[in-house]
Short mmCIF file of C-alpha atoms and ligand atoms in Angstrom, two decimals:
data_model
loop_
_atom_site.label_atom_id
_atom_site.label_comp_id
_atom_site.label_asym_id
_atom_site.label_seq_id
_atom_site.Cartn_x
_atom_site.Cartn_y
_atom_site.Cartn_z
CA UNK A 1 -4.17 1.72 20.31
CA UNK A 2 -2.66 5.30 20.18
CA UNK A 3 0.09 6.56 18.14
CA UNK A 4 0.93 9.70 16.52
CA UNK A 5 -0.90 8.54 13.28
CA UNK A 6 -3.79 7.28 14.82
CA UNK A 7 -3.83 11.00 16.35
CA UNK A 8 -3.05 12.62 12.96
CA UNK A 9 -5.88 10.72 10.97
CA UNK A 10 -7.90 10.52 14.03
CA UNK A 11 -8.45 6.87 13.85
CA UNK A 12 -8.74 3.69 16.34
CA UNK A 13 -6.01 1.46 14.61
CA UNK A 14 -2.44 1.92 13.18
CA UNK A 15 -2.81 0.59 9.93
CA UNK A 16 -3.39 1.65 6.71
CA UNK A 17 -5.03 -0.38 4.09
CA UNK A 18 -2.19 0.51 0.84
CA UNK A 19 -3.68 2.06 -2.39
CA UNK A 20 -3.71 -1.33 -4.47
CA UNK A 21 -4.17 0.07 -8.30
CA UNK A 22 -7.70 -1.80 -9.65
CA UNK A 23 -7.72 -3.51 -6.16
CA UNK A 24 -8.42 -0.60 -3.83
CA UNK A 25 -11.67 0.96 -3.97
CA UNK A 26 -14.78 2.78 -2.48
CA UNK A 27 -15.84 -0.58 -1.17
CA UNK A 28 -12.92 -1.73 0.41
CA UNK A 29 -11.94 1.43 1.68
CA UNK A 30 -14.87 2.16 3.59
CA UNK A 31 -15.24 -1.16 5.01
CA UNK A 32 -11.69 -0.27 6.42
CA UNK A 33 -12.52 3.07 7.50
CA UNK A 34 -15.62 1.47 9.41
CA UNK A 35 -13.76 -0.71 11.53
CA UNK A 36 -11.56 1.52 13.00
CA UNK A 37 -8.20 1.92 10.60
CA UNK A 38 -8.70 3.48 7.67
CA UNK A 39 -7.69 2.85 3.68
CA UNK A 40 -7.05 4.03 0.33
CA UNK A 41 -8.25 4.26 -3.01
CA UNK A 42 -5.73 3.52 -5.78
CA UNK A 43 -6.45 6.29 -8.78
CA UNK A 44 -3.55 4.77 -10.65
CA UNK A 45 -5.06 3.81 -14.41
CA UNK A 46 -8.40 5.70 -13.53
CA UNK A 47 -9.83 8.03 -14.85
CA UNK A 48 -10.90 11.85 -13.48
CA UNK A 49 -14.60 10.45 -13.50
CA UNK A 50 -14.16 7.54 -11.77
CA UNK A 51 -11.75 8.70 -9.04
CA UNK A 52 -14.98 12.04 -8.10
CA UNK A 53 -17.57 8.64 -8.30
CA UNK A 54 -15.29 6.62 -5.81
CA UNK A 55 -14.80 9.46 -3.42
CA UNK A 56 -17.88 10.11 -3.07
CA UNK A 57 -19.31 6.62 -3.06
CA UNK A 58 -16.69 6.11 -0.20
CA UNK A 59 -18.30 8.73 1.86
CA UNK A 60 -21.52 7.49 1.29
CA UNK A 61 -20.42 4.44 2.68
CA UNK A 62 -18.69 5.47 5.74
CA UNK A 63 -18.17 8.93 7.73
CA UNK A 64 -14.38 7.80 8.77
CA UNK A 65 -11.46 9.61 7.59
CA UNK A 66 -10.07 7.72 4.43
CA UNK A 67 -7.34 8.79 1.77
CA UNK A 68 -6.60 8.46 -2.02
CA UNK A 69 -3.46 7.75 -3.88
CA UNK A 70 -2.07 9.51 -6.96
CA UNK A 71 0.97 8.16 -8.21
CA UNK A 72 2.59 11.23 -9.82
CA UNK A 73 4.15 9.34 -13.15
CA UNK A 74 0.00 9.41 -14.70
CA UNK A 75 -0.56 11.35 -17.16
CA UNK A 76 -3.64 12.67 -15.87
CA UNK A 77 -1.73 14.00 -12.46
CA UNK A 78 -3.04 17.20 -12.80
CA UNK A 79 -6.41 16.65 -13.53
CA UNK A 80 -6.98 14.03 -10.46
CA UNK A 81 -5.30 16.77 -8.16
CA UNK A 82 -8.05 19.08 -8.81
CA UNK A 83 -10.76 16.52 -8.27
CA UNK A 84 -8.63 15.35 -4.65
CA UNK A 85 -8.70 18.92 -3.75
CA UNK A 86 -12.52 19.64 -4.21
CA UNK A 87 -13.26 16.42 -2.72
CA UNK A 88 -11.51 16.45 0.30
CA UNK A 89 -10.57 12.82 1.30
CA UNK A 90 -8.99 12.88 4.69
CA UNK A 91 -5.53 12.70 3.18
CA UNK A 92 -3.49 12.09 0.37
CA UNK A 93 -0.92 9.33 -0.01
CA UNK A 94 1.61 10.33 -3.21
CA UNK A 95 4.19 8.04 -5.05
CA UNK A 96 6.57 7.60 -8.37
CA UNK A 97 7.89 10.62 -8.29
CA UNK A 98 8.62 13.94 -6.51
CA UNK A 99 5.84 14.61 -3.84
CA UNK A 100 7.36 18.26 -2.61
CA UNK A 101 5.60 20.49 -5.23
CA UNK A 102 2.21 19.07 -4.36
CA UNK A 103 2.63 19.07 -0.39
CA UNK A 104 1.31 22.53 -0.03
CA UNK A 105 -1.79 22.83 -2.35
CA UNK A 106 -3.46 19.87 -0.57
CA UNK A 107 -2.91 21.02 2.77
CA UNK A 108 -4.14 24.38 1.72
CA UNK A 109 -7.33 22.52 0.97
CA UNK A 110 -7.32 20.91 4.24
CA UNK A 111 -5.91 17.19 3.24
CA UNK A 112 -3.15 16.00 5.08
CA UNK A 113 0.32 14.74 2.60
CA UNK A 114 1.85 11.51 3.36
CA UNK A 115 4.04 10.45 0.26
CA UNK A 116 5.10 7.22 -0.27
CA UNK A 117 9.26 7.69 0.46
CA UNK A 118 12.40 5.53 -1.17
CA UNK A 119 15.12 6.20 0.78
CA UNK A 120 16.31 8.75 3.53
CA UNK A 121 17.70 11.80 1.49
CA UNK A 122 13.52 12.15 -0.10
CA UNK A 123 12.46 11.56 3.30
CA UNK A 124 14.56 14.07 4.83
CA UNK A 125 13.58 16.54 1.97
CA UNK A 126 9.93 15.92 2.14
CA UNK A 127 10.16 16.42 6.08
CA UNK A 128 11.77 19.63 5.55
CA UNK A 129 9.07 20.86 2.80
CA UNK A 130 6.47 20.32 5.66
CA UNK A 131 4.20 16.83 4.71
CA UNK A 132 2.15 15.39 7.78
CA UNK A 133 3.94 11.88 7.79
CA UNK A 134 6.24 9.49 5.25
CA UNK A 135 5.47 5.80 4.34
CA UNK A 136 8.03 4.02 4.31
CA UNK A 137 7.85 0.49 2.05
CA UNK A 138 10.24 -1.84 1.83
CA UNK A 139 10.95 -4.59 -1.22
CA UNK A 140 8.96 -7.09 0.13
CA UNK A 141 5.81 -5.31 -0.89
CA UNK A 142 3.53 -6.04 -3.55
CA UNK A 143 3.57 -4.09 -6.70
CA UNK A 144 6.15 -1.47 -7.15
CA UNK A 145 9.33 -1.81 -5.26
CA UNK A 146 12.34 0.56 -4.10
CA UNK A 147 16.10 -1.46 -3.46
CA UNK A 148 15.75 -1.58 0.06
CA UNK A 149 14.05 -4.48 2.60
CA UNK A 150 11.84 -2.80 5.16
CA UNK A 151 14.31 -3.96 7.69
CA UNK A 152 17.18 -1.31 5.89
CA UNK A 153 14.70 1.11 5.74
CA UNK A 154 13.38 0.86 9.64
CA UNK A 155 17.45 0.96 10.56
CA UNK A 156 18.25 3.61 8.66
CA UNK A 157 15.01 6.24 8.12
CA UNK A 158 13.27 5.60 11.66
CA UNK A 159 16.05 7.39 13.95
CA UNK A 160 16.35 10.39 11.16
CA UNK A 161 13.07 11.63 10.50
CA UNK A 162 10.80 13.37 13.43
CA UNK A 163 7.06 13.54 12.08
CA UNK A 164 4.96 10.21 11.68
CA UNK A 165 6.87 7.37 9.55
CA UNK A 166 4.90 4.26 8.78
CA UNK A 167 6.04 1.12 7.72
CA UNK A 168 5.11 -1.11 4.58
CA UNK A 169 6.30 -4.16 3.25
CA UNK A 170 5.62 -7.66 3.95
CA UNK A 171 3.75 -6.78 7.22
CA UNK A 172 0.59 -9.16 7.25
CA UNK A 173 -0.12 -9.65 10.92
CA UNK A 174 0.03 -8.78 14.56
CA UNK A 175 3.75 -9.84 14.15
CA UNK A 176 5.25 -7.29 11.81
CA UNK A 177 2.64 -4.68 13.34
CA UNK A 178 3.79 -5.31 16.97
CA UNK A 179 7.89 -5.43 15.10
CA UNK A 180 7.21 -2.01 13.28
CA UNK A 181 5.81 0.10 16.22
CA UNK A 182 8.51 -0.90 18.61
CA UNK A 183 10.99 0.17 16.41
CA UNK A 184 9.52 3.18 16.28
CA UNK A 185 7.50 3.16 13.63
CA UNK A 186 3.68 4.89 14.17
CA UNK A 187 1.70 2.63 12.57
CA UNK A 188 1.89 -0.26 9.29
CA UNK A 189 0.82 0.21 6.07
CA UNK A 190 -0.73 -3.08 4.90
CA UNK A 191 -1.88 -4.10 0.87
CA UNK A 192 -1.30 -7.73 0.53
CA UNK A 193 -3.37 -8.89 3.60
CA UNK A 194 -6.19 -6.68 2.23
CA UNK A 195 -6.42 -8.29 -0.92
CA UNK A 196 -8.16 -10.96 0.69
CA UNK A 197 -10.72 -9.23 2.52
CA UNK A 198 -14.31 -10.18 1.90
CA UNK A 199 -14.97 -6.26 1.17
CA UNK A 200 -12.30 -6.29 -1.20
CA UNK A 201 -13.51 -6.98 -5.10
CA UNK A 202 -10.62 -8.18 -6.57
CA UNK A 203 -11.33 -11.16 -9.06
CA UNK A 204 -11.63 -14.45 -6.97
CA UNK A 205 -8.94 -16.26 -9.25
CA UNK A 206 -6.51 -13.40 -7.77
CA UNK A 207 -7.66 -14.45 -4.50
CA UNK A 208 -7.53 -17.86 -4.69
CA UNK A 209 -3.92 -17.84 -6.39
CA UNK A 210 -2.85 -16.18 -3.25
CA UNK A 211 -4.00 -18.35 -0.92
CA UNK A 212 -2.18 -20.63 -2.89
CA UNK A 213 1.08 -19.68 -2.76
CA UNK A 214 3.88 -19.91 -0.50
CA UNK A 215 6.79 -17.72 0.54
CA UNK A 216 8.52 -18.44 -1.93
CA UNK A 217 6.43 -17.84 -4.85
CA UNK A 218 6.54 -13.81 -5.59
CA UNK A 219 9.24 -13.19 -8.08
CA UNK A 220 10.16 -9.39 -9.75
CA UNK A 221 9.91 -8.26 -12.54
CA UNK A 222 11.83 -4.77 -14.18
CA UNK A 223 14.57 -4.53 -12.68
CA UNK A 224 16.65 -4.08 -15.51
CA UNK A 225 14.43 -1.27 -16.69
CA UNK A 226 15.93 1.42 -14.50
CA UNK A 227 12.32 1.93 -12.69
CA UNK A 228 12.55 -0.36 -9.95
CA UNK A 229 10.26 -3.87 -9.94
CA UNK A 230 7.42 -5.63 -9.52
CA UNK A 231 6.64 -7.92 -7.52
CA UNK A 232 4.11 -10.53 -8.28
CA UNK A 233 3.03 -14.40 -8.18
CA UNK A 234 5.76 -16.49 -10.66
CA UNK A 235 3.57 -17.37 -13.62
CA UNK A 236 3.39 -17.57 -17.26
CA UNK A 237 3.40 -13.85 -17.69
CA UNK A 238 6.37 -13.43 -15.32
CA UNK A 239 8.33 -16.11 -17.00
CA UNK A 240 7.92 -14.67 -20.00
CA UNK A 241 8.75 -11.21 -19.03
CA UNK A 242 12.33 -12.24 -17.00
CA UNK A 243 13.01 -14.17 -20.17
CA UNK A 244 12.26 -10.94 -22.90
CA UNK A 245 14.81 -9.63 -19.73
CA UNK A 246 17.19 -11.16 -19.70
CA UNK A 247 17.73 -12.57 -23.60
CA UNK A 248 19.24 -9.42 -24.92
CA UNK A 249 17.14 -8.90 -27.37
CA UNK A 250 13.76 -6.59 -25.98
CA UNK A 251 14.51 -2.83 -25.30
CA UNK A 252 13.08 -1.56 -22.42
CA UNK A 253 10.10 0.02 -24.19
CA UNK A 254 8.99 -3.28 -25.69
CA UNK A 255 9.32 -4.81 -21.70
CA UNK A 256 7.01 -1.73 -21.03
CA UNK A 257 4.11 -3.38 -23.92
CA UNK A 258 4.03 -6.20 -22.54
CA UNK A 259 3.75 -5.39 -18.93
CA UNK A 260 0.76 -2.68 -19.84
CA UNK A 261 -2.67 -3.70 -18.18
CA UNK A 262 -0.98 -6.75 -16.66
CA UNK A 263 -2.74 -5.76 -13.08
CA UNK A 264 -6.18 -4.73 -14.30
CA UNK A 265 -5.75 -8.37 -16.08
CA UNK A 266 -5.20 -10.26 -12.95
CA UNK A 267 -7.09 -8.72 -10.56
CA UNK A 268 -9.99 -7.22 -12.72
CA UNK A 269 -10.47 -10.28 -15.62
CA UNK A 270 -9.25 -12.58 -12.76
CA UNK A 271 -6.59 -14.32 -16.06
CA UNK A 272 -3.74 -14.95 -13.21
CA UNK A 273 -2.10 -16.76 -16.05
CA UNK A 274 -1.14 -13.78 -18.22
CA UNK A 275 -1.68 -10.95 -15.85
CA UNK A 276 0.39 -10.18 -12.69
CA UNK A 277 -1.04 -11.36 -10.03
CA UNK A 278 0.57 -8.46 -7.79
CA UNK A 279 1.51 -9.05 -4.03
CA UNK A 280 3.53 -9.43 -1.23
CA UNK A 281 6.32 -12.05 0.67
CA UNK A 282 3.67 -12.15 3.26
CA UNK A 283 2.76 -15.34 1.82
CA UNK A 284 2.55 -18.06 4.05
CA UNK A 285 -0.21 -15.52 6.58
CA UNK A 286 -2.16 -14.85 3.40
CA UNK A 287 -4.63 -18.18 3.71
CA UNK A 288 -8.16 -17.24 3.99
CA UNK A 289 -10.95 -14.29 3.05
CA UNK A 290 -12.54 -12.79 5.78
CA UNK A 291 -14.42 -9.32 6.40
CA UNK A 292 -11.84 -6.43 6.71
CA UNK A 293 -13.36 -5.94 10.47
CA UNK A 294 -11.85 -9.29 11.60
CA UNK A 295 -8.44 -8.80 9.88
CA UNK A 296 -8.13 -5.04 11.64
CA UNK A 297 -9.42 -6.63 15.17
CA UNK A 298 -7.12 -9.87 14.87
CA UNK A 299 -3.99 -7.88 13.78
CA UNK A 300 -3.75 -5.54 16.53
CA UNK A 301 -4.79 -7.92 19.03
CA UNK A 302 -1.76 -9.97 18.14
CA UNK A 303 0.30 -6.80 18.46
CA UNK A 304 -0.91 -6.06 21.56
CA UNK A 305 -0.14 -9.59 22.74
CA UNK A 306 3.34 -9.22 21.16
CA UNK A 307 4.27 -5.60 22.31
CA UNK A 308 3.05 -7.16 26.20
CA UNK A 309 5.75 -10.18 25.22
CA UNK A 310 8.37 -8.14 24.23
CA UNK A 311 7.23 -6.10 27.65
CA UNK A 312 8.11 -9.22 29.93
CA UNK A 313 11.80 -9.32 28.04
CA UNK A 314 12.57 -6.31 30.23
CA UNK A 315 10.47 -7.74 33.44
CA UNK A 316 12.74 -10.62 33.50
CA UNK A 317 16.34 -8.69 33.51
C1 FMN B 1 -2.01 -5.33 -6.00
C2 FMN B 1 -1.23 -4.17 -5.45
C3 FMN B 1 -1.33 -2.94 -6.07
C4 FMN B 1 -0.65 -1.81 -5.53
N1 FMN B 1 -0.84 -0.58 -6.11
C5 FMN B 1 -0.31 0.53 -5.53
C6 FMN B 1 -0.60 1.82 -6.03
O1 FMN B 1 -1.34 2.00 -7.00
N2 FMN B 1 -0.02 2.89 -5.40
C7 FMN B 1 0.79 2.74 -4.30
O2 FMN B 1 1.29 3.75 -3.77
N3 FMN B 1 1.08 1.51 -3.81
C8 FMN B 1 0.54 0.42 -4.38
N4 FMN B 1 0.77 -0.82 -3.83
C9 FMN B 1 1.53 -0.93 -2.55
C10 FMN B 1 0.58 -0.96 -1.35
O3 FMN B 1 -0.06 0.29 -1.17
C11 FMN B 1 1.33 -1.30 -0.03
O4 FMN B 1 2.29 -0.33 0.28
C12 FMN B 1 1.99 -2.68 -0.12
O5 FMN B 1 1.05 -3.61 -0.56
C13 FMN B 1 2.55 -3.08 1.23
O6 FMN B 1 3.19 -4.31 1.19
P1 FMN B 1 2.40 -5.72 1.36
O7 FMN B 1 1.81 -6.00 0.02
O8 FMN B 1 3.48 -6.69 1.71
O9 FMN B 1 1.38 -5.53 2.43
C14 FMN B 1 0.15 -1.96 -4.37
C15 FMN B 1 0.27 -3.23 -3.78
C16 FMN B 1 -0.40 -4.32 -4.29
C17 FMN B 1 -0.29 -5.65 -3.60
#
């Protein structure tokens, strides 16, 4: 398949495997990269050390273009930037904050910018300050969430913005691949679906809870912090949390405590009891582990299959 990101990260496949914080790493990645899409490491939580190991385990492990994430509420911002821009992944993707400042310095260095974009003003503005393409990601995600379905955003982002947009959110096959591209999109950014690849070493328990689940079992939690959710698997911790939420008596910064290392528990310690077992609406698509290779191959052989569908809708008028 060809589209303008497949020609701008000079890849086989439209899709991105997400940055999943203590999900996404070297191994994962590369398998990715190595079967023709390509992924990212999360550096959210990690450490300056551990983000130079991972790159360069990563391109031990493959010679494909792959990118990192830096989410640009850590603390440690600054110090990952200088490790991204010695090491040279393929490209950056950047989130939680404003990406514009950064676009430059990373190019300089000869990684492309695509930041992770809200809504169509930040979009607009991070066009305008020059990065190589926007993801868009809608509230059906996994993990942090904006106010607007991937739907909204497709309507009202895709016919405003010129360079490479791609689309995130709920997309877990062939489907929402095939959906995204005809709209205009240039390719699908993809976490949820990843979780469950073979390559990927997130905790079995995490695993297994989402092959578990239905669509109707994510719920999210913060939104009455003023930072936008999260959305994981309903369980004891989420319960708990929507309670402290909504009883009127937590502030915001207690809600904050008791949210803290919540991910690393679930899909590091594999407790998907107490942690937050972060993912997607995808649900119901999410049912088995298999190597990355096969998920990459089966998705965009559905799309294909779709796209030639939605081909024979104009064929018949
Ligand atoms: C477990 C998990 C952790 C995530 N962590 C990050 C992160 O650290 N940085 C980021 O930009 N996006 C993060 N995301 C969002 C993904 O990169 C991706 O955009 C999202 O998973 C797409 O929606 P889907 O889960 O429905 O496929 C995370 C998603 C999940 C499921």
């Amino acid at each position: 398949m060809r589209t303008a990101l497949t020609e701008l990260l000079n890849i086989e496949y439209p899709i991105i495997q997400g940055a999943m914080a203590w999900v996404s790493e070297s191994n994962l990645v590369a398998a990715v990269a190595n079967a023709g899409a390509t992924g990212v490491i999360a550096l959210g939580g990690r450490d300056v050390e551990w983000a130079r190991n991972e790159i360069r385990a990563c391109k031990e492990l493959t010679d494909k273009p792959f990118g990192v994430n830096l989410m640009l509420m850590a603390d440690n911002k600054d110090e990952l930037l200088t490790v991204i821009i010695e090491e040279k992944p393929a490209f950056v993707t950047l989130g939680a904050g404003n990406p514009v400042p950064y676009i430059k310095p990373l190019q300089e260095a000869g990684i492309k910018v695509i930041p992770v974009v809200p809504s169509l003003k930040l979009a607009k503005r991070i066009e305008e300050a020059g990065a190589d393409a926007i993801i868009i990601e809608g509230m059906e995600a996994g993990g942090h969430i904006g106010s607007q379905t991937t739907m909204a955003l497709m309507e009202n982002i895709l016919p405003e913005i010129n360079i490479p947009v791609i689309v995130a959110g709920g997309i877990v096959d062939g489907r929402g691949l095939a959906a995204a591209l005809i709209m205009g999109a240039q390719g699908a950014q993809m976490g949820s679906r990843f979780i469950l690849a073979e390559e990927c070493k997130a905790h079995p328990n995490m695993k297994n809870a989402i092959i578990k689940a239905t669509d109707t079992d994510s719920v999210v939690t913060g939104l009455l912090s003023g930072h936008g959710g999260v959305r994981s698997l309903r369980n004891e911790f989420t319960d708990r949390y929507i309670a402290a939420e909504t009883d009127g008596k937590t502030t915001p910064e207690e809600r904050s405590q008791m949210a803290k290392g919540t991910n690393k528990l679930a899909a590091v310690d594999g407790d998907v009891v107490n942690g937050a077992v972060q993912v997607g609406q995808g649900l119901n698509r999410l049912t088995k582990i298999e190597p990355a290779r096969f998920i990459i191959q089966e998705v965009t052989h559905e799309a294909i299959m779709e796209i030639r569908k939605a081909k024979r809708l104009i064929d018949l008028i």
